[in-house]
Amino acid sequence: MSPEFVRAITGELRRSGVKTVSLGGGEPLLNPHFIEIAERLVSSGFKIRVFTGGPRAPENLDFLAGSDPEKISIVLNVTAPGRGPAEARGSALAALSVLGKMASPAFTVSNPDDSLDFLLDDAEKCGAKKNIRLGIAQPAYSGRNRFLKPEFHRTAGDSIARFAALAAARGFKITLDCGFTRCMFDAAPPEGAEFFCTPALDVWNDGSVSYCLALAGAGREPLGGKGGLAGAQKRLLKKIHPFKRTGLFARCRECPHLETGVCGGGCISQIMRTFKRGVSRPGGGA
Ligand code: SF4
C-alpha cells in the first residue's frame, strides 16, 4: 500500500463515516512507507489499529512506541513456544518489549487443545497491555488454509474458558475476535464476549473492497463504484445476507440465540464454504 493510495481513499473513508482504520497485512511494519501512511491517517482524523506479527523493524517500532495511545492501538500476534520458527517468536517478543503498554498481545487458536497460558507470562515479562486478544483460525473462502474445524469448537471453548478465568485472576481482560459462537462455552463465556458478525470491510491495494478478510475470495466490489464505500458495503451484505440467518451447525436452526441475535451462528466464510461444498452441516442437537 502506498501513501498515494491512502491519500486517494481518505476522502471516501471520511465521507462514509469511518472513524478507525485497521492496517493489516501482509505485514504493515515492513511497508517502507509505514510511518508516512500512519501519520497521514492520524492527521486526517482517523484512529488507527495496527495488526502486526512484530518483525524486526526498529524505526517503525520506535515510532509506534512513542505514539499517542488515544490515536493508535496495536495488536501483536505472538506464536506459542515450540510452535513455528523460534526466530519469529523471538522477534515478536522483542517488539512487544519495545511497544510495552501500547500493544495488546494476540493469539489465533487453530488447535482445540492449544495452551494459552504462555500469553500471560509473555505479556507480563514484556510490560504489555493487560488485554489479550484471541482469534479463531477461520477458513478462507478458498479453504486453502489451516483453520479450527467446527467439531473442535467446544473443546477449544473449554480451554479458552479455563484460560479466561486464569487471566482474570492475574488482572487481564480477554477480548474475543469474530467467529466465536455462544455454544463453544458451556458456562459463562469470557466477560464482554460477543458472538455476532460485525465485519470490518477490507480495502485492497487494487481499490476493491471485501466483506472481511476471510471472505476476500467470495467477491469484491470497487471502492469507487456506485455509492462509494457505503454502496460497496450494501452490495456485499446482500450477497452474504442469506447465510447470516443459517448458522454453521444443524442445531442452529432451532437455537434461540440465532433468533434473538445473541449469536450469529459462526463465521460466515465457514458457513458459505459448507454450502459451496454441498456437505451436511456439522453437529446435531445443541
Ligand atoms: S446459533 Fe448456532 S453456533 Fe450460535 S449458539 Fe446457537 S447453535 Fe451455537
XYZ file of C-alpha atoms and ligand atoms in Angstrom, residues 153-154 179-185 195 246-259 262-267 281 284-286, ligand 1:
42
model
C -15.093 -25.693 18.761
C -16.363 -26.934 22.103
C -16.153 -16.242 14.632
C -16.620 -17.454 18.206
C -20.022 -18.926 18.976
C -22.048 -18.895 22.197
C -22.259 -22.684 22.298
C -18.474 -23.017 22.415
C -18.882 -22.173 26.081
C -20.964 -13.679 19.110
C -28.412 -20.008 8.651
C -25.732 -20.809 11.183
C -22.832 -23.196 10.898
C -24.397 -26.150 12.666
C -27.549 -28.157 12.020
C -28.590 -27.300 15.575
C -28.538 -23.547 14.810
C -31.930 -23.912 13.102
C -33.644 -24.273 16.454
C -31.301 -22.230 18.565
C -32.860 -19.269 20.385
C -29.507 -17.461 20.289
C -29.717 -17.202 16.480
C -33.276 -15.953 16.641
C -27.102 -13.253 20.647
C -25.096 -15.477 18.278
C -24.576 -15.154 14.542
C -24.056 -18.904 14.160
C -20.326 -18.777 13.465
C -18.053 -17.469 10.761
C -23.708 -29.028 8.341
C -26.690 -32.215 15.930
C -28.725 -31.032 18.878
C -27.431 -28.169 20.996
S -26.685 -20.068 16.808
Fe -25.635 -21.995 16.333
S -23.483 -21.568 16.759
Fe -24.701 -19.981 17.819
S -25.055 -20.755 19.874
Fe -26.786 -21.375 18.628
S -26.225 -23.441 17.943
Fe -24.354 -22.462 18.620
